[in-house]
Amino acid sequence: MPKGEVKRDVLMRMTAFVWHHYKWAMLVVLVCVFVSSITSLLSSLFTKTLIDDYIVPLTEMDNPEYASLAQTLFMLGLILLFGTICSYTYNRLMIHISQGTMLRLRKTIFEKMEQLPISYFDQRSHGDIMSVYTNDVDSLRQMISTAMAQVFSSLITIVATFTSMVVLSIPLTMVSILMAVTMSIATTQLGKRSRTFFRFQQQNLAKINGFIEEMMTGQKVVKAFCHEQQAIRNFEDLNEQLRSSAYHAHRIASIVMPVNGGISNIGFVLLAVVGATLAIHGTEGTWAVSLGTVVAFLQLNKSFTRPIAQVSQQINSVLNASVGAERVFALGDAQPEVDEGKVELKEPKGDVDFTNVDFGYTAEKQVLFDIDINTNPGQKIAFVGGTGAGKTTIINLINRFYEIQGGKILYDGIPITDIRKDSLRRSMSIVLQETHLFTGSVLENIRYGKLDATDEECIAAARLVGADDFIRRLSNGYQTILKADGGNLSQGERQLLAIARAAVANPPVLILDEATSSIDTRTEQLVQRGMDSIMQGRTTFVIAHRLSTVRNADQIIVLDHGHIIEQGTHDQLIAKKGKYYQLYTGNEI
């Protein structure tokens, strides 16, 4: 599809979105714009009446009578005042419409974002997605609040003015059309070139936002490895790319207004020369014009070419908004997470079995091969192996963050593809290696695992995992407000809260993705007692890197490049003296 068509489709879609939600307000805006444009046109047409019917006759009178002129001017003043009120009304309404549209757009894309699969976020930087909510949506607001009403006004003005010009003088109208066509060609050609750079500008803006977000979250790593100067150089490169694309976009777009202004001025002079010639030498018929007609036509020509100049003045925001709209709608059109499951788990037991499971994140690269795992409810299953062996991938398949390509996974004897995802995930609690705490109190962060949990249940979960002591030492205990992802807590304390969050949910299946990797040895001993209590009666899947979480497992599964190479208890695998034995004796787990 040509770029011009993409642009029109996006703008039409944006207009349809606004019309759908603000139909009556837009109707009022159209009426007010129409009235405002017509009153402006009447003031131009009145110039002919003023000169031909009042000024010229009054200059020929010995005793001029000004009463009728004063009455006419008073009526014109009332009409213009009414037009001003209409202009004020539609501008106020457009502010309401633009802000309301932004509210609805952000709500729509946020709701869509919550429906998207994990793979969507794996493939895009957080800063890029954030740029859609901020820069792209705001560019649409600017277009709606200014350019949209301007387009309505321009269309009405052009049609009404053109009709009046044809009635007044066809020869002078032909001159105006010639100038208008020239301006339209200049605007279109420059707009096409500018649009490409506006697309680059939005893309580069998203890149720099993503880089800044990445640097902010990784600032400690930057400092630890003395990476400040390299980070500055990388930022300067991205910043220069943004400056360059923005410069070229606005440089070309900014030419439009002066070019059209020059063409308009040339047209004004040409009309004045032609009109004056016709007024002085014209005969009866089509070519004859009065002095008032020439003056009025010069005013009408301004009204005819002004809309083109005004639209060209808004070309920056229109082009920027069209690119922003593409990105907003791309997020809104992203395929949501598919859930064909129909089964609702009533009393899940936590019996999870893998049979000949194959999986790859892409069709070209398979990462799991013929995975067979049989568990019984209440068992502890540990996964060990080197980086990239497939441990976390298996965990992601259990709760259907990703869908398998071959084989099947059964939950209580039911294929997990037949189980509703929300029902499946409610029957599991997961503690990730990377913790995330939300802005709010400690109690609210624990309750995130079970939104209807009482304060007593949350506190009991904290005690169970050994978090109660450090929480009570905080400034406001359980009511202490956490900000910046719990930046005022140690990594171990944050992990303890994440484990407490999983404990309060009280599910039949518990998933621990290296849950104690960020906890020191002393704290781990404290947490281990709580975790042992959590695991009682639950099927637990553990990605392990320390012996303390492996030795007492009912099954230890050793993975290597997506294959299960060993499986058994700690003692059985040690006796085999295979890969697990090497990892164990070398402390590589």
Coordinates of C-alpha atoms in Angstrom, one line a residue:
M1 CA 0.0 0.0 0.0
P2 CA 1.5 3.4 -0.9
K3 CA 2.4 5.7 1.9
G4 CA -0.1 8.3 0.9
E5 CA -2.9 5.7 1.2
V6 CA -1.6 4.6 4.6
K7 CA -1.7 8.2 5.8
R8 CA -5.3 8.7 4.6
D9 CA -6.5 5.4 6.1
V10 CA -5.0 6.3 9.4
L11 CA -6.4 9.8 9.5
M12 CA -9.8 8.5 8.4
R13 CA -9.7 5.9 11.2
M14 CA -8.8 8.6 13.7
T15 CA -11.6 10.8 12.5
A16 CA -14.1 7.8 12.7
F17 CA -12.9 7.1 16.3
V18 CA -13.6 10.7 17.3
W19 CA -16.9 10.8 15.6
H20 CA -18.1 7.5 17.2
H21 CA -17.5 8.8 20.7
Y22 CA -18.4 12.5 20.3
K23 CA -21.0 12.6 17.5
W24 CA -23.2 15.3 19.0
A25 CA -20.3 17.5 20.1
M26 CA -18.8 17.2 16.6
L27 CA -22.2 18.2 15.1
V28 CA -22.2 21.3 17.2
V29 CA -18.6 22.0 16.2
L30 CA -19.5 21.6 12.5
V31 CA -22.5 24.0 12.9
C32 CA -20.3 26.6 14.8
V33 CA -17.5 26.2 12.2
F34 CA -20.0 26.7 9.4
V35 CA -21.5 29.8 11.0
S36 CA -18.0 31.2 11.8
S37 CA -16.8 30.7 8.2
I38 CA -19.9 32.2 6.7
T39 CA -19.7 35.3 8.9
S40 CA -16.1 35.7 7.8
L41 CA -17.2 35.4 4.2
L42 CA -20.0 37.9 4.6
S43 CA -17.5 40.5 5.9
S44 CA -15.5 40.1 2.6
L45 CA -18.7 40.3 0.4
F46 CA -19.8 43.4 2.4
T47 CA -16.7 45.2 1.0
K48 CA -18.4 45.3 -2.5
T49 CA -21.7 46.6 -1.1
L50 CA -19.9 49.1 1.1
I51 CA -18.0 50.6 -1.9
D52 CA -20.6 50.2 -4.7
D53 CA -23.8 51.0 -2.7
Y54 CA -22.5 53.4 -0.1
I55 CA -19.1 55.0 -0.5
V56 CA -19.2 55.8 -4.3
P57 CA -22.9 57.1 -4.1
L58 CA -22.1 59.1 -1.0
T59 CA -19.1 60.8 -2.6
E60 CA -21.4 62.0 -5.4
M61 CA -24.0 63.5 -3.0
D62 CA -24.0 67.2 -2.0
N63 CA -25.6 66.3 1.4
P64 CA -24.6 62.7 2.2
E65 CA -27.0 60.7 4.5
Y66 CA -25.1 58.2 6.7
A67 CA -28.0 56.7 8.7
S68 CA -28.5 53.7 6.4
L69 CA -24.7 53.1 6.3
A70 CA -24.6 53.2 10.1
Q71 CA -27.5 50.7 10.4
T72 CA -25.8 48.3 7.9
L73 CA -22.5 48.5 9.7
F74 CA -24.3 47.8 13.0
M75 CA -26.0 44.7 11.6
L76 CA -22.6 43.5 10.2
G77 CA -21.1 44.0 13.7
L78 CA -23.8 41.8 15.2
I79 CA -23.2 39.1 12.6
L80 CA -19.4 39.2 13.2
L81 CA -20.0 39.1 17.0
F82 CA -22.2 36.0 16.6
G83 CA -19.4 34.4 14.4
T84 CA -16.9 35.2 17.2
I85 CA -19.1 33.5 19.8
C86 CA -19.4 30.4 17.5
S87 CA -15.6 30.4 17.0
Y88 CA -15.0 30.5 20.8
T89 CA -17.6 27.7 21.3
Y90 CA -16.1 25.3 18.8
N91 CA -12.6 25.9 20.1
R92 CA -13.7 25.1 23.6
L93 CA -15.5 22.0 22.4
M94 CA -12.4 20.8 20.5
I95 CA -10.4 21.0 23.7
H96 CA -13.1 18.8 25.4
I97 CA -13.1 16.4 22.5
S98 CA -9.3 16.1 22.2
Q99 CA -8.7 15.5 25.9
G100 CA -11.6 13.0 26.0
T101 CA -10.3 11.2 22.9
M102 CA -6.9 10.9 24.5
L103 CA -8.5 9.4 27.7
R104 CA -10.3 6.8 25.6
L105 CA -7.3 6.0 23.4
R106 CA -5.0 5.4 26.4
K107 CA -7.8 3.4 28.1
T108 CA -8.2 1.3 24.9
I109 CA -4.6 0.6 24.3
F110 CA -3.9 -0.1 28.0
E111 CA -6.8 -2.6 28.1
K112 CA -5.4 -4.2 24.9
M113 CA -1.9 -4.3 26.4
E114 CA -3.2 -6.3 29.3
Q115 CA -4.6 -8.8 26.8
L116 CA -1.3 -9.3 24.9
P117 CA 0.9 -12.4 25.2
I118 CA 4.2 -12.3 27.0
S119 CA 5.9 -12.7 23.6
Y120 CA 4.8 -9.2 22.6
F121 CA 6.8 -7.6 25.4
D122 CA 9.8 -9.9 24.9
Q123 CA 10.1 -8.5 21.3
R124 CA 9.8 -4.8 22.2
S125 CA 11.6 -2.5 24.6
H126 CA 9.5 -1.0 27.4
G127 CA 10.6 2.5 26.4
D128 CA 9.2 2.0 22.9
I129 CA 5.8 1.0 24.3
M130 CA 5.9 3.9 26.7
S131 CA 6.5 6.2 23.8
V132 CA 3.1 5.2 22.3
Y133 CA 1.3 6.2 25.5
T134 CA 3.1 9.6 25.8
N135 CA 4.6 11.0 22.6
D136 CA 2.3 9.3 20.0
V137 CA -0.9 9.9 21.8
D138 CA 0.0 13.5 22.5
S139 CA 0.7 14.1 18.9
L140 CA -2.8 13.0 18.2
R141 CA -4.2 15.4 20.8
Q142 CA -2.4 18.3 19.1
M143 CA -3.9 17.3 15.7
I144 CA -7.4 16.9 17.0
S145 CA -7.5 20.1 19.1
T146 CA -6.1 22.3 16.2
A147 CA -5.9 20.7 12.8
M148 CA -9.2 18.9 12.7
A149 CA -11.4 22.0 13.3
Q150 CA -9.1 23.8 10.9
V151 CA -9.8 21.3 8.1
F152 CA -13.6 21.6 8.7
S153 CA -13.3 25.4 8.5
S154 CA -11.1 25.3 5.5
L155 CA -13.5 23.0 3.5
I156 CA -16.5 25.2 4.3
T157 CA -14.6 28.4 3.5
I158 CA -13.2 27.1 0.2
V159 CA -16.7 25.9 -1.0
A160 CA -18.5 29.1 0.1
T161 CA -15.8 31.4 -1.2
F162 CA -15.5 29.7 -4.5
T163 CA -19.2 29.9 -5.1
S164 CA -19.1 33.7 -4.3
M165 CA -16.1 34.2 -6.6
V166 CA -17.8 32.5 -9.5
V167 CA -20.9 34.7 -9.0
L168 CA -18.8 37.9 -8.9
S169 CA -16.3 37.3 -11.8
I170 CA -15.4 34.2 -13.7
P171 CA -12.2 35.6 -15.2
L172 CA -10.9 36.6 -11.8
T173 CA -12.0 33.2 -10.4
M174 CA -9.8 31.4 -13.0
V175 CA -6.8 33.4 -11.8
S176 CA -7.5 32.3 -8.2
I177 CA -7.9 28.7 -9.2
L178 CA -4.5 28.8 -10.9
M179 CA -2.9 30.0 -7.7
A180 CA -4.8 27.6 -5.5
V181 CA -3.7 24.6 -7.7
T182 CA -0.1 25.8 -7.5
M183 CA -0.3 26.0 -3.7
S184 CA -1.9 22.5 -3.5
I185 CA 0.8 20.9 -5.6
A186 CA 3.5 22.5 -3.5
T187 CA 1.9 21.4 -0.3
T188 CA 1.4 17.8 -1.5
Q189 CA 4.9 17.3 -2.8
L190 CA 6.6 18.8 0.3
G191 CA 4.2 16.9 2.6
K192 CA 5.2 13.5 1.0
R193 CA 8.9 14.2 1.6
S194 CA 8.3 15.4 5.1
R195 CA 6.2 12.5 6.1
T196 CA 9.1 10.0 5.7
F197 CA 11.2 12.0 8.1
F198 CA 8.4 12.3 10.6
R199 CA 8.2 8.5 10.7
F200 CA 11.9 8.3 11.4
Q201 CA 11.5 11.0 14.1
Q202 CA 8.8 9.0 16.0
Q203 CA 10.9 5.8 15.6
N204 CA 14.0 7.5 16.9
L205 CA 12.1 9.1 19.8
A206 CA 10.9 5.6 20.8
K207 CA 14.5 4.3 20.7
I208 CA 15.8 7.1 22.9
N209 CA 13.0 6.6 25.3
G210 CA 13.8 2.9 25.5
F211 CA 17.5 3.6 26.0
I212 CA 16.8 6.1 28.8
E213 CA 14.4 3.6 30.5
E214 CA 17.1 0.9 30.2
M215 CA 19.8 3.2 31.7
M216 CA 17.6 4.3 34.6
T217 CA 16.8 0.7 35.6
G218 CA 20.4 -0.4 35.1
Q219 CA 22.1 2.6 36.7
K220 CA 23.8 0.5 39.4
V221 CA 25.3 -1.7 36.8
V222 CA 26.5 1.3 34.8
K223 CA 28.2 2.7 37.8
A224 CA 29.6 -0.6 38.9
F225 CA 31.4 -1.2 35.6
C226 CA 32.4 2.4 35.0
H227 CA 30.2 2.5 31.9
E228 CA 29.2 6.1 32.2
Q229 CA 31.2 7.5 29.3
Q230 CA 30.1 4.7 27.0
A231 CA 26.4 5.3 28.0
I232 CA 26.9 9.0 27.3
R233 CA 28.3 8.2 23.8
N234 CA 25.5 5.8 23.1
F235 CA 22.9 8.4 24.2
E236 CA 24.6 11.1 22.1
D237 CA 24.4 8.8 19.0
L238 CA 20.7 8.2 19.5
N239 CA 20.1 11.8 20.4
E240 CA 21.8 12.9 17.2
Q241 CA 19.7 10.5 15.1
L242 CA 16.6 12.0 16.7
R243 CA 17.9 15.5 16.0
S244 CA 18.7 14.7 12.4
S245 CA 15.4 13.1 11.6
A246 CA 13.4 15.9 13.4
Y247 CA 15.5 18.6 11.7
H248 CA 14.8 17.2 8.2
A249 CA 11.1 16.6 9.0
H250 CA 10.5 20.1 10.3
R251 CA 12.8 21.7 7.8
I252 CA 10.8 20.4 4.8
A253 CA 7.5 21.0 6.6
S254 CA 8.4 24.5 7.6
I255 CA 9.1 25.4 3.9
V256 CA 5.4 24.8 3.1
M257 CA 4.1 28.0 4.8
P258 CA 6.6 30.4 3.2
V259 CA 6.2 28.9 -0.2
N260 CA 2.4 29.1 -0.1
G261 CA 2.7 32.6 1.3
G262 CA 4.8 33.6 -1.6
I263 CA 2.4 32.0 -4.1
S264 CA -0.5 33.7 -2.4
N265 CA 1.2 37.1 -2.5
I266 CA 1.9 36.7 -6.2
G267 CA -1.7 35.7 -6.8
F268 CA -2.9 38.8 -4.9
V269 CA -0.8 41.1 -7.1
L270 CA -1.9 39.3 -10.3
L271 CA -5.5 39.6 -9.3
A272 CA -5.1 43.3 -8.5
V273 CA -3.5 43.9 -11.9
V274 CA -6.2 41.9 -13.8
G275 CA -9.0 43.3 -11.8
A276 CA -7.9 46.9 -12.1
T277 CA -7.5 46.4 -15.9
L278 CA -11.0 45.0 -16.2
A279 CA -12.5 47.7 -14.0
I280 CA -10.9 50.4 -16.1
H281 CA -11.2 49.0 -19.6
G282 CA -13.8 46.3 -19.2
T283 CA -17.0 46.4 -21.3
E284 CA -20.5 45.1 -20.6
G285 CA -20.8 41.3 -20.0
T286 CA -18.7 38.7 -18.4
W287 CA -15.5 40.8 -18.4
A288 CA -17.0 43.8 -16.7
V289 CA -16.3 44.4 -13.0
S290 CA -16.9 47.3 -10.7
L291 CA -14.4 48.8 -8.3
G292 CA -16.2 47.2 -5.4
T293 CA -16.1 43.8 -7.1
V294 CA -12.3 44.1 -7.5
V295 CA -11.8 45.0 -3.8
A296 CA -14.2 42.3 -2.6
F297 CA -12.5 39.8 -4.9
L298 CA -9.1 40.5 -3.4
Q299 CA -10.6 39.8 0.0
L300 CA -12.3 36.7 -1.2
N301 CA -9.0 35.5 -2.8
K302 CA -7.4 35.8 0.7
S303 CA -10.3 33.7 2.1
F304 CA -9.8 31.2 -0.7
T305 CA -6.1 30.7 -0.4
R306 CA -5.9 31.2 3.4
P307 CA -7.3 27.7 4.2
I308 CA -4.6 26.1 2.1
A309 CA -2.0 28.2 3.9
Q310 CA -3.6 27.3 7.2
V311 CA -3.6 23.6 6.5
S312 CA 0.1 23.9 5.4
Q313 CA 0.8 25.6 8.7
Q314 CA -0.6 22.6 10.4
I315 CA 1.2 20.2 8.2
N316 CA 3.8 19.4 11.0
S317 CA 1.2 18.3 13.5
V318 CA -0.9 16.5 10.9
L319 CA 2.1 14.5 9.6
N320 CA 3.4 13.9 13.1
A321 CA 0.0 12.8 14.2
S322 CA -0.5 10.4 11.3
V323 CA 2.7 8.6 12.2
G324 CA 1.8 8.6 15.9
A325 CA -1.7 7.2 14.9
E326 CA 0.0 4.4 13.0
R327 CA 1.9 3.4 16.2
V328 CA -1.1 3.8 18.4
F329 CA -3.3 1.7 16.2
A330 CA -0.5 -0.9 15.7
L331 CA -0.6 -1.4 19.5
G332 CA -4.4 -1.5 19.5
D333 CA -4.5 -4.0 16.6
A334 CA -1.9 -6.3 18.1
Q335 CA -3.2 -9.9 18.4
P336 CA -4.4 -10.5 21.9
E337 CA -3.4 -13.7 23.8
V338 CA -5.5 -16.5 22.4
D339 CA -7.3 -18.7 24.9
E340 CA -9.4 -21.5 23.5
G341 CA -9.7 -23.2 26.9
K342 CA -13.2 -24.0 28.2
V343 CA -12.6 -26.0 31.4
E344 CA -12.7 -24.2 34.7
L345 CA -10.7 -25.9 37.4
K346 CA -12.9 -26.5 40.5
E347 CA -10.6 -28.3 43.0
P348 CA -7.2 -28.5 41.3
K349 CA -4.8 -31.1 42.8
G350 CA -1.6 -30.0 41.0
D351 CA -0.8 -33.1 39.0
V352 CA 1.3 -31.9 36.0
D353 CA 2.7 -34.2 33.3
F354 CA 4.7 -33.5 30.2
T355 CA 4.4 -36.0 27.3
N356 CA 6.8 -35.6 24.2
V357 CA 6.7 -31.8 24.4
D358 CA 8.5 -29.8 21.7
F359 CA 8.8 -26.0 21.7
G360 CA 10.5 -23.2 20.0
Y361 CA 10.1 -19.4 20.4
T362 CA 10.3 -19.2 16.6
A363 CA 9.6 -21.8 13.9
E364 CA 13.2 -21.7 12.9
K365 CA 14.7 -22.4 16.3
Q366 CA 13.5 -25.3 18.5
V367 CA 14.6 -25.0 22.2
L368 CA 12.9 -28.0 23.8
F369 CA 12.9 -31.6 22.5
D370 CA 10.7 -34.5 23.5
I371 CA 10.3 -33.5 27.1
D372 CA 8.7 -36.2 29.3
I373 CA 8.0 -35.4 33.0
N374 CA 5.6 -37.3 35.3
T375 CA 4.7 -35.8 38.7
N376 CA 2.4 -36.6 41.5
P377 CA 0.5 -34.0 43.5
G378 CA 2.6 -32.6 46.3
Q379 CA 6.0 -33.5 44.8
K380 CA 8.9 -31.2 44.5
I381 CA 10.5 -31.2 41.0
A382 CA 13.8 -29.4 40.5
F383 CA 15.3 -28.4 37.2
V384 CA 19.1 -28.0 36.9
G385 CA 21.4 -27.3 34.0
G386 CA 23.5 -24.7 32.4
T387 CA 22.4 -21.3 31.1
G388 CA 20.1 -21.8 28.0
A389 CA 19.4 -25.4 28.9
G390 CA 15.6 -24.7 28.9
K391 CA 14.7 -24.5 32.6
T392 CA 12.8 -21.3 32.5
T393 CA 11.2 -22.2 29.2
I394 CA 9.6 -25.3 30.8
I395 CA 8.2 -23.1 33.6
N396 CA 6.8 -20.7 31.0
L397 CA 5.0 -23.5 29.3
I398 CA 3.3 -24.8 32.5
N399 CA 1.3 -21.6 33.0
R400 CA 0.9 -21.1 29.2
F401 CA 2.9 -18.0 28.8
Y402 CA 3.8 -19.7 25.5
E403 CA 2.1 -22.5 23.6
I404 CA 3.8 -25.8 22.8
Q405 CA 4.3 -26.9 19.2
G406 CA 4.2 -30.7 19.8
G407 CA 3.2 -33.2 22.5
K408 CA 0.9 -32.3 25.4
I409 CA 0.9 -31.0 28.9
L410 CA -1.7 -32.4 31.3
Y411 CA -2.9 -30.8 34.4
D412 CA -5.0 -33.1 36.6
G413 CA -5.3 -35.3 33.5
I414 CA -6.7 -32.4 31.4
P415 CA -4.7 -30.9 28.5
I416 CA -3.8 -27.4 29.6
T417 CA -4.9 -26.1 26.2
D418 CA -8.5 -27.1 27.2
I419 CA -8.2 -25.2 30.5
R420 CA -9.1 -21.5 30.7
K421 CA -5.8 -19.5 31.2
D422 CA -7.1 -17.5 34.1
S423 CA -8.3 -20.6 35.9
L424 CA -5.0 -22.4 35.2
R425 CA -2.9 -19.4 36.4
R426 CA -5.0 -18.9 39.6
S427 CA -4.1 -22.4 40.6
M428 CA -0.4 -21.5 40.5
S429 CA 1.9 -19.1 42.3
I430 CA 5.2 -18.1 40.7
V431 CA 8.2 -16.4 42.2
L432 CA 10.5 -15.1 39.5
Q433 CA 14.2 -14.5 39.7
E434 CA 13.6 -10.8 39.0
T435 CA 11.3 -9.4 41.6
H436 CA 8.9 -6.6 40.9
L437 CA 7.2 -4.6 43.6
F438 CA 4.4 -2.1 42.9
T439 CA 4.0 1.4 44.4
G440 CA 1.9 1.0 47.5
S441 CA 2.2 -0.4 51.0
V442 CA 4.0 -3.6 52.0
L443 CA 0.7 -5.1 52.8
E444 CA -0.8 -4.2 49.4
N445 CA 2.2 -5.8 47.7
I446 CA 1.7 -9.1 49.6
R447 CA -2.0 -9.0 48.9
Y448 CA -1.3 -8.8 45.2
G449 CA -1.1 -12.6 45.3
K450 CA -4.7 -12.8 46.5
L451 CA -6.7 -9.5 46.2
D452 CA -9.3 -10.6 48.7
A453 CA -6.8 -11.7 51.3
T454 CA -7.3 -10.3 54.8
D455 CA -4.6 -8.4 56.6
E456 CA -4.2 -11.4 58.9
E457 CA -3.6 -13.7 56.0
C458 CA -1.0 -11.4 54.5
I459 CA 0.8 -11.1 57.8
A460 CA 0.7 -14.9 58.3
A461 CA 2.2 -15.4 54.8
A462 CA 5.0 -13.0 55.7
R463 CA 5.7 -14.9 58.9
L464 CA 5.7 -18.2 57.0
V465 CA 8.5 -17.1 54.7
G466 CA 10.5 -15.2 57.4
A467 CA 9.7 -11.7 56.2
D468 CA 7.8 -10.5 59.3
D469 CA 10.8 -9.5 61.3
F470 CA 12.3 -7.1 58.7
I471 CA 8.9 -5.7 57.8
R472 CA 8.2 -4.7 61.4
R473 CA 11.6 -2.9 61.5
L474 CA 10.5 -0.6 58.6
S475 CA 9.4 2.9 59.5
N476 CA 5.7 2.1 59.3
G477 CA 5.8 -1.7 59.4
Y478 CA 3.3 -3.3 57.0
Q479 CA 2.0 0.2 56.0
T480 CA 5.4 1.4 54.8
I481 CA 5.0 2.8 51.3
L482 CA 7.3 1.2 48.7
K483 CA 8.3 3.3 45.7
A484 CA 10.7 2.8 42.7
D485 CA 10.2 -0.9 42.7
G486 CA 11.1 -1.2 46.4
G487 CA 14.4 0.6 46.0
N488 CA 14.6 1.3 49.7
L489 CA 14.7 -2.5 50.4
S490 CA 17.6 -4.9 49.9
Q491 CA 17.4 -7.4 47.1
G492 CA 16.8 -10.2 49.6
E493 CA 14.0 -8.3 51.3
R494 CA 12.3 -7.7 48.0
Q495 CA 12.6 -11.4 47.2
L496 CA 11.1 -12.3 50.6
L497 CA 8.1 -10.1 49.8
A498 CA 7.7 -11.8 46.4
I499 CA 7.7 -15.2 48.1
A500 CA 5.2 -14.0 50.7
R501 CA 3.0 -12.8 47.8
A502 CA 3.1 -16.3 46.4
A503 CA 2.4 -17.9 49.8
V504 CA -0.8 -15.8 50.5
A505 CA -2.4 -17.2 47.3
N506 CA -2.2 -20.7 48.8
P507 CA -2.3 -22.5 45.4
P508 CA -1.8 -26.3 44.7
V509 CA 1.2 -25.5 42.4
L510 CA 4.2 -23.4 43.3
I511 CA 6.8 -22.3 40.8
L512 CA 10.2 -21.0 42.1
D513 CA 12.4 -19.6 39.3
E514 CA 15.7 -19.3 41.2
A515 CA 13.7 -17.6 44.0
T516 CA 16.5 -17.5 46.4
S517 CA 19.2 -16.4 44.0
S518 CA 19.3 -12.9 45.4
I519 CA 19.3 -13.9 49.1
D520 CA 22.4 -14.2 51.2
T521 CA 23.2 -17.6 52.8
R522 CA 22.0 -16.5 56.3
T523 CA 18.7 -15.2 54.9
E524 CA 18.3 -18.2 52.7
Q525 CA 18.4 -20.5 55.8
L526 CA 15.6 -18.4 57.2
V527 CA 13.6 -18.5 54.0
Q528 CA 14.2 -22.2 53.4
R529 CA 12.2 -23.1 56.5
G530 CA 9.3 -21.0 55.3
M531 CA 9.6 -22.4 51.8
D532 CA 9.5 -25.9 53.2
S533 CA 6.2 -25.0 54.9
I534 CA 4.8 -23.5 51.7
M535 CA 5.8 -26.6 49.7
Q536 CA 3.9 -29.0 52.0
G537 CA 1.1 -30.6 50.1
R538 CA 1.8 -28.6 46.9
T539 CA 3.4 -29.6 43.6
T540 CA 6.5 -27.4 43.4
F541 CA 8.7 -26.7 40.4
V542 CA 12.0 -25.3 41.4
I543 CA 14.7 -23.9 39.1
A544 CA 17.7 -24.3 41.3
H545 CA 21.2 -23.0 41.6
R546 CA 22.0 -23.9 45.2
L547 CA 22.1 -27.4 46.7
S548 CA 19.8 -26.5 49.5
T549 CA 16.9 -26.3 47.1
V550 CA 17.8 -29.5 45.2
R551 CA 18.9 -32.3 47.6
N552 CA 15.4 -32.9 49.1
A553 CA 13.6 -32.8 45.7
D554 CA 11.4 -35.8 44.8
Q555 CA 12.7 -35.5 41.2
I556 CA 15.7 -33.7 39.9
I557 CA 15.6 -33.1 36.1
V558 CA 18.9 -32.3 34.4
L559 CA 18.6 -30.4 31.1
D560 CA 21.1 -29.7 28.4
H561 CA 20.3 -27.7 25.3
G562 CA 16.6 -28.5 25.6
H563 CA 17.0 -32.2 26.2
I564 CA 16.4 -34.1 29.5
I565 CA 19.6 -36.0 29.9
E566 CA 19.2 -37.3 33.5
Q567 CA 16.2 -37.7 35.9
G568 CA 15.9 -39.0 39.4
T569 CA 16.5 -38.2 43.1
H570 CA 19.7 -36.6 44.4
D571 CA 21.1 -39.9 45.6
Q572 CA 20.2 -41.7 42.4
L573 CA 21.9 -39.1 40.2
I574 CA 25.0 -38.9 42.4
A575 CA 25.3 -42.7 42.0
K576 CA 25.2 -42.4 38.2
K577 CA 28.2 -40.0 38.3
G578 CA 26.9 -38.3 35.2
K579 CA 26.2 -34.6 34.4
Y580 CA 24.5 -34.0 37.7
Y581 CA 27.4 -35.5 39.6
Q582 CA 29.8 -33.1 37.7
L583 CA 27.6 -30.1 38.5
Y584 CA 27.2 -31.1 42.1
T585 CA 30.9 -31.8 42.8
G586 CA 31.9 -28.7 40.9
N587 CA 29.3 -26.5 42.7
E588 CA 28.0 -25.4 39.3
I589 CA 24.4 -25.6 40.1

